[in-house]
Coordinates of C-alpha atoms in Angstrom, one line a residue:
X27 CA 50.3 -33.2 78.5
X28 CA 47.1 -32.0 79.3
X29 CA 47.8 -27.7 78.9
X30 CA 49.2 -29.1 75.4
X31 CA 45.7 -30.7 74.5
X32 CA 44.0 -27.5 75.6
X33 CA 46.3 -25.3 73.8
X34 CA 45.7 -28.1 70.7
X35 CA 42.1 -27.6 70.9
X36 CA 41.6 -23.9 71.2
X37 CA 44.3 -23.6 68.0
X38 CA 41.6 -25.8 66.1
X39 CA 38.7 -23.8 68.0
X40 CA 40.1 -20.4 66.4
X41 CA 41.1 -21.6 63.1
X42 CA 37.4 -22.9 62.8
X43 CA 36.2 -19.5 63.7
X44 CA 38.2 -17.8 61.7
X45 CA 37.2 -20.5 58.7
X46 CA 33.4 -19.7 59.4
X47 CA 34.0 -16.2 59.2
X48 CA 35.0 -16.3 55.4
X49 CA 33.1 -19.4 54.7
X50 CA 30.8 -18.1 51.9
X51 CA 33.0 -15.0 51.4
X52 CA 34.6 -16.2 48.0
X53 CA 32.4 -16.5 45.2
X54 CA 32.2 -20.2 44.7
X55 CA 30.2 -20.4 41.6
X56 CA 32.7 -17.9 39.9
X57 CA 34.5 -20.2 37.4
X58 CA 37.3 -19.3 34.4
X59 CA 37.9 -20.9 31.1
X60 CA 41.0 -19.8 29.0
X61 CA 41.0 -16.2 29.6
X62 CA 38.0 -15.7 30.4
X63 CA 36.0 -15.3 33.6
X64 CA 32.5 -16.9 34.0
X65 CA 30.9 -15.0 36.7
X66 CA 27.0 -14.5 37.7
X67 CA 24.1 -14.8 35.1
X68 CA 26.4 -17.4 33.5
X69 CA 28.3 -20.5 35.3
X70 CA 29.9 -24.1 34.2
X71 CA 27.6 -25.3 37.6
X72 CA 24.6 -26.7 37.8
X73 CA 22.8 -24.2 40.4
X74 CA 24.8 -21.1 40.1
X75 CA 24.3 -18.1 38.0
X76 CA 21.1 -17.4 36.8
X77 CA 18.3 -19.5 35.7
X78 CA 17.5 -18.2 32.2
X79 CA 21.2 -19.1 31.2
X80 CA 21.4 -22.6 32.6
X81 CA 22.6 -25.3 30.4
X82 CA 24.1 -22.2 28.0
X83 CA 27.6 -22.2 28.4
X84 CA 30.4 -25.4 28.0
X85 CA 34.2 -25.0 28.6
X86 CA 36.1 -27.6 26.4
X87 CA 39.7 -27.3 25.8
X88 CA 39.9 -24.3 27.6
X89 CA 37.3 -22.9 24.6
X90 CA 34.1 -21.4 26.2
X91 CA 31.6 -22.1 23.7
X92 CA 27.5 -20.9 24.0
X93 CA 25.3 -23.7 22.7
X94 CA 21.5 -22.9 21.4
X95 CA 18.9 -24.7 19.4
X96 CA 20.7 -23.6 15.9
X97 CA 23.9 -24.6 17.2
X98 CA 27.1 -23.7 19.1
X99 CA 29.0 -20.7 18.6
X100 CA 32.5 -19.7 20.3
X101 CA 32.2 -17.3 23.0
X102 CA 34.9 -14.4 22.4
X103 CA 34.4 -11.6 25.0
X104 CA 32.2 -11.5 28.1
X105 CA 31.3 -7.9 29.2
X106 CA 29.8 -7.7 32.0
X107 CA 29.6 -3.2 32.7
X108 CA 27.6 -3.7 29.0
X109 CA 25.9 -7.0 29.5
X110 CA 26.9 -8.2 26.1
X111 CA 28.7 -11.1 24.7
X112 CA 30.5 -11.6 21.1
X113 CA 30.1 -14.9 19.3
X114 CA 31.8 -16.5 16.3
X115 CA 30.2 -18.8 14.1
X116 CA 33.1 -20.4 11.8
X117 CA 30.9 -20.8 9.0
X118 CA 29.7 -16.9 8.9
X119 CA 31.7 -14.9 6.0
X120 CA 33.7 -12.7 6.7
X121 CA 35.2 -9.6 4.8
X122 CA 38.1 -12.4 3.6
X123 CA 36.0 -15.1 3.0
X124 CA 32.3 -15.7 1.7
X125 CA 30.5 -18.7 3.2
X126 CA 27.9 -20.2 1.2
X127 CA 26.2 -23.6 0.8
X128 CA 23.9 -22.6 3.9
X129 CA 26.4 -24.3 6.4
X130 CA 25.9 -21.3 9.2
X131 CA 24.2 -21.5 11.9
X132 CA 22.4 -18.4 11.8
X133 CA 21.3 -17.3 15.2
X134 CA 17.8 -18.9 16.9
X135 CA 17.4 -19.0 20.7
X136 CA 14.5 -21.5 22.4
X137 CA 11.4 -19.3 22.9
X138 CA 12.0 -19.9 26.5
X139 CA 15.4 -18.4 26.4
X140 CA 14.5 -15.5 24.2
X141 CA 14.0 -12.6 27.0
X142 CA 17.3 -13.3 28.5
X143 CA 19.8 -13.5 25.0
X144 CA 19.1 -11.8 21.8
X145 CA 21.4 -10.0 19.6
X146 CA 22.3 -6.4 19.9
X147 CA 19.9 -3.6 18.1
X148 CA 23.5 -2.3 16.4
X149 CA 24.2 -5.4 15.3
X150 CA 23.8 -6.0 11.5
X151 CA 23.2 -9.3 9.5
X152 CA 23.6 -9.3 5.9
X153 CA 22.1 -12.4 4.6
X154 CA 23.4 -13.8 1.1
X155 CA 22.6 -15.7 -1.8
X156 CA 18.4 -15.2 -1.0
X157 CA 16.0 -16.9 -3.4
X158 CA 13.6 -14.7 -4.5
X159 CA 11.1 -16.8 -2.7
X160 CA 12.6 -16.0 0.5
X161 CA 10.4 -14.4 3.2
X162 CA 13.1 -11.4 2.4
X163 CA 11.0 -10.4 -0.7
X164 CA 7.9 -11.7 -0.6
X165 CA 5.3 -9.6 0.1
X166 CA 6.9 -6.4 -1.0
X167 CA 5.6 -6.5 -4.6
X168 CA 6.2 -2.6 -5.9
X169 CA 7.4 -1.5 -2.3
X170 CA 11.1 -1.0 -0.9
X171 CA 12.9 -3.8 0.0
X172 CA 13.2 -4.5 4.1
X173 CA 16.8 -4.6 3.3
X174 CA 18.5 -1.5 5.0
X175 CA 22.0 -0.2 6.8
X176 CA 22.1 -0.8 10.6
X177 CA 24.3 1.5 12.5
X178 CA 26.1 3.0 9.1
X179 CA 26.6 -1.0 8.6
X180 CA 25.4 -2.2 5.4
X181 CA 25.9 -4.1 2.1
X182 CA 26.5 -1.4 -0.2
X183 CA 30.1 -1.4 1.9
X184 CA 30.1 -4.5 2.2
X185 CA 30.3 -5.4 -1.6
X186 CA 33.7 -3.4 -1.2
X187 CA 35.4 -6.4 0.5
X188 CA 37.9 -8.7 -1.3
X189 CA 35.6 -11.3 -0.2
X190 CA 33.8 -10.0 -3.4
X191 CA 36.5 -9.6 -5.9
X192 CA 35.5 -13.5 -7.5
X193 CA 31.9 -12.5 -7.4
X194 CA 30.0 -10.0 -9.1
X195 CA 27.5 -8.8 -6.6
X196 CA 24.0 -7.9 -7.8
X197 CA 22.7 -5.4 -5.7
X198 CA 19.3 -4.3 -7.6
X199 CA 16.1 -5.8 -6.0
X200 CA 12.6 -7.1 -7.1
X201 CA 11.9 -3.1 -8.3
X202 CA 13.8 -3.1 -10.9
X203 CA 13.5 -6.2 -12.2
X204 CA 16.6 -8.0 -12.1
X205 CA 16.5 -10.5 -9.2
X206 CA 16.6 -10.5 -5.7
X207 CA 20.5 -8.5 -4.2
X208 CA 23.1 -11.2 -3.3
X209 CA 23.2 -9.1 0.2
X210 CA 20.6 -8.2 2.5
X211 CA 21.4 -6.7 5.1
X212 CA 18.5 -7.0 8.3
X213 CA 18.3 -5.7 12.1
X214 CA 17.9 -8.8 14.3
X215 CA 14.3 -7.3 15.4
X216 CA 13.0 -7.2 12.0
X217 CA 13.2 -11.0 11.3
X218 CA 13.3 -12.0 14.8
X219 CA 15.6 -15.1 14.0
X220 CA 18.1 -15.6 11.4
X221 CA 17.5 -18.8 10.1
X222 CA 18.9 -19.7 6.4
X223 CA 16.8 -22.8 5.8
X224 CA 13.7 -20.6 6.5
X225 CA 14.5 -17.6 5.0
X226 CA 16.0 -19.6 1.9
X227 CA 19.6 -18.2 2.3
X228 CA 23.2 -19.4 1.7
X229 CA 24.5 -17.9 4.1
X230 CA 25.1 -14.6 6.2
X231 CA 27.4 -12.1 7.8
X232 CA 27.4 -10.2 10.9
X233 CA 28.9 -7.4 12.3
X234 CA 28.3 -5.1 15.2
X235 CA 29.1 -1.3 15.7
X236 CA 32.4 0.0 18.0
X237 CA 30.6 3.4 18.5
X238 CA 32.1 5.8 19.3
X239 CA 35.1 4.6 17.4
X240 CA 35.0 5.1 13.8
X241 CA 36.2 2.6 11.4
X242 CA 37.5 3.3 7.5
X243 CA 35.5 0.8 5.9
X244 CA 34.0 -2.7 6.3
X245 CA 37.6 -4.3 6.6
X246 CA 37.9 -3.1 9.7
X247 CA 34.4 -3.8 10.9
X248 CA 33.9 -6.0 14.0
X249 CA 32.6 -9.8 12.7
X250 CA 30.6 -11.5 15.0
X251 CA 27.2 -11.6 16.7
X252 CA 27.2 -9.4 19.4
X253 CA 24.5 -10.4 22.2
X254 CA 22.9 -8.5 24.5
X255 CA 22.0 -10.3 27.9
X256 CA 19.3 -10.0 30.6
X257 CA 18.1 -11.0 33.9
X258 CA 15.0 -9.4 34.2
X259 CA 15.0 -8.1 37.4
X260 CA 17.3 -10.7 39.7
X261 CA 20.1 -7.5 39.6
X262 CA 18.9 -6.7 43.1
X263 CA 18.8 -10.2 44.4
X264 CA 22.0 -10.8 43.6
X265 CA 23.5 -7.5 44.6
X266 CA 22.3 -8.2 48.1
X267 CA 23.0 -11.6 48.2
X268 CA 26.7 -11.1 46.8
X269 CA 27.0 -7.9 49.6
X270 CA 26.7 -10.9 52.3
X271 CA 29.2 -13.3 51.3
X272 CA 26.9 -15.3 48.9
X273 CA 26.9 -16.5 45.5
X274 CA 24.1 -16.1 43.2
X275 CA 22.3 -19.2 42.3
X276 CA 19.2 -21.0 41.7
X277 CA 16.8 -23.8 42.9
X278 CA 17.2 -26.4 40.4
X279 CA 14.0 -28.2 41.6
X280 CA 11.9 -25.3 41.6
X281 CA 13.8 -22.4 39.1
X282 CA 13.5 -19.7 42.0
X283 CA 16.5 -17.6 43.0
X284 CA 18.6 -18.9 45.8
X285 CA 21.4 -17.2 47.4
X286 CA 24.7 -19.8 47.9
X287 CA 26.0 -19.6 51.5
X288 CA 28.6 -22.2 51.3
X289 CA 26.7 -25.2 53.4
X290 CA 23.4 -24.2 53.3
X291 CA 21.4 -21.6 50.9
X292 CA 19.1 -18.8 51.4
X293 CA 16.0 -17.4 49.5
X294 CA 17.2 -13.7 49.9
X295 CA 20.6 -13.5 51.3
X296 CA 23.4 -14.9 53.9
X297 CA 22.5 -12.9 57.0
X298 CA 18.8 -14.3 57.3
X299 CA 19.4 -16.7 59.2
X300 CA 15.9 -18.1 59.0
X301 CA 16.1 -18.9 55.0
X302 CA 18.5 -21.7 56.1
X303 CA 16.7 -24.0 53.8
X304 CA 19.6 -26.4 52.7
X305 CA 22.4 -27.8 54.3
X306 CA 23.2 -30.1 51.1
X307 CA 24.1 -33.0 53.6
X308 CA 26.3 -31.2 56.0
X309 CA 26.2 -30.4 59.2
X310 CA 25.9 -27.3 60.2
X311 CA 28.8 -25.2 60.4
X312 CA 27.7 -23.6 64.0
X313 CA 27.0 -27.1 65.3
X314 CA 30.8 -28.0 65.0
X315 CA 31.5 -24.6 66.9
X316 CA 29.0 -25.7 69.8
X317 CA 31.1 -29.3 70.1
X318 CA 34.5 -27.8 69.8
X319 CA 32.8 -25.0 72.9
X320 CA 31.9 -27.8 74.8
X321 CA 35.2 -29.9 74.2
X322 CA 36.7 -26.6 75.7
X323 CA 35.1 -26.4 78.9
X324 CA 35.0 -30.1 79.7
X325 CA 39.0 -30.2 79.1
X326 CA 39.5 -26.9 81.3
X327 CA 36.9 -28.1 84.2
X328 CA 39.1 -32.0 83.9
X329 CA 42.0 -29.7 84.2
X330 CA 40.9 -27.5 86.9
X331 CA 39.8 -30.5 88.7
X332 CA 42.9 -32.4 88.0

């Protein structure tokens, strides 16, 4: 009986070894919901991905949805070669279908969050029904309206849309007299937020540029917001800390970049052994190893002996 416990315990000796050796080799903060894969600055876990984008990102039904101070927006496409995410607001118009009644959310991040998540330069937001006390338009008494195409994206095309057909658009500005345009088409940059309750709107459209693909006309444009993301200099970090095994997280005490090493974490990456700051309650992986070592030898001295 006793070769059979011996053979019993070095089978559970090697399958812990070999357990140790990929412990912390899968990404365990990479996560999925519907089709698409939530992966490092972004997670569904408190302490993985990247600080900046904690608290952003909510899986519900299988529908990943992005959540900011002017409310929650369905996340479309994650690319993460371009950094860039596409959102969809259901109450932005469309080429089919003009919005008003200032229902959309518009797009404001927290101040905090702005650095990390704004929308693309390429991306174009035509605002619509603007008072002609709107920020828009005061302030450019006898000058050209801010109002401009972005990327070959503009109103004057847009106004082509059936969206339009029920509407007669009024595209002259304050210059000539005759009102403020029913469109206004702004870069992100140049406003800084898009906000229809402060910039006295009822409502907007966005769009973004496919460069290089050319599109006919604004029916085939791409609606949506496309965002741009950053993490401001963690790329390296988590390079290196991915390269040994780890996931890329973050202290959620402190809000300093950790690297996730299955049962304990590091501060730069899963072969310093001396960062082992955090062994989240656990023992030690290695001290198991050392018992099963010493199980060993006692039961092949008591066997020797015996």
């Amino acid at each position: 009986m006793a070769p059979f416990l011996l053979a019993t315990l070095f089978f559970k000796f090697h399958l812990l070894v070999l357990l140790v050796h990929g412990y912390g080799q899968a990404n365990t903060c990479r996560s999925f919901c519907g089709n698409l894969t939530i992966d490092y600055p972004f997670t569904l876990q408190s302490g993985c991905g990247h600080q900046g984008f904690r608290d952003l990102l909510f899986c519900i039904n299988d529908v990943l949805m992005l959540h900011i101070s002017s409310g929650s927006y369905r996340v479309l496409d994650i690319d993460y070669a371009y950094q860039s995410l596409v959102l969809h607001d259901p109450h932005m118009s469309t080429c089919d279908s003009i919005v008003l009644g200032g229902r959309g959310n518009g797009f404001v991040v927290e101040p905090w969050r702005a650095p990390y998540i704004n929308p693309t330069p390429d991306n174009v937001f035509m605002l619509l029904g603007c008072s002609a006390r709107s920020p828009l338009f005061t302030g450019f008494p006898g000058k050209h309206l801010p109002c401009r195409n972005v990327s070959g994206l503009g109103c004057e095309e847009y106004y082509g849309c059936p969206a339009w057909n029920v509407i007669d658009p009024r595209s002259d500005g304050p210059v000539y007299g005759s009102g403020p345009p029913d469109c206004c088409a702004m870069q992100f940059e140049s406003i800084k937020s898009v906000n229809l309750s402060k910039l006295d709107c009822q409502g907007y459209s966005s769009a973004y540029s496919l460069a290089p693909l050319r599109v006919s006309g604004p029916d085939e444009w791409a609606y949506g917001i496309q965002v741009k993301y950053s993490v401001q200099g963690s790329e390296n970090f988590c390079r290196a800390c991915e390269a040994t095994g780890g996931s890329c997280g973050y202290d959620t005490d402190g809000n300093s970049d950790l690297c996730l090493c299955g049962s304990w974490n590091s501060s730069s990456n899963c072969d310093s052994v001396q960062s082992r700051a955090s062994y989240k309650g656990k023992w030690p992986i290695e001290v198991a190893l050392a018992g099963l070592s010493m199980s060993a030898i006692f039961w092949g001295n008591h066997i020797r002996l015996g």
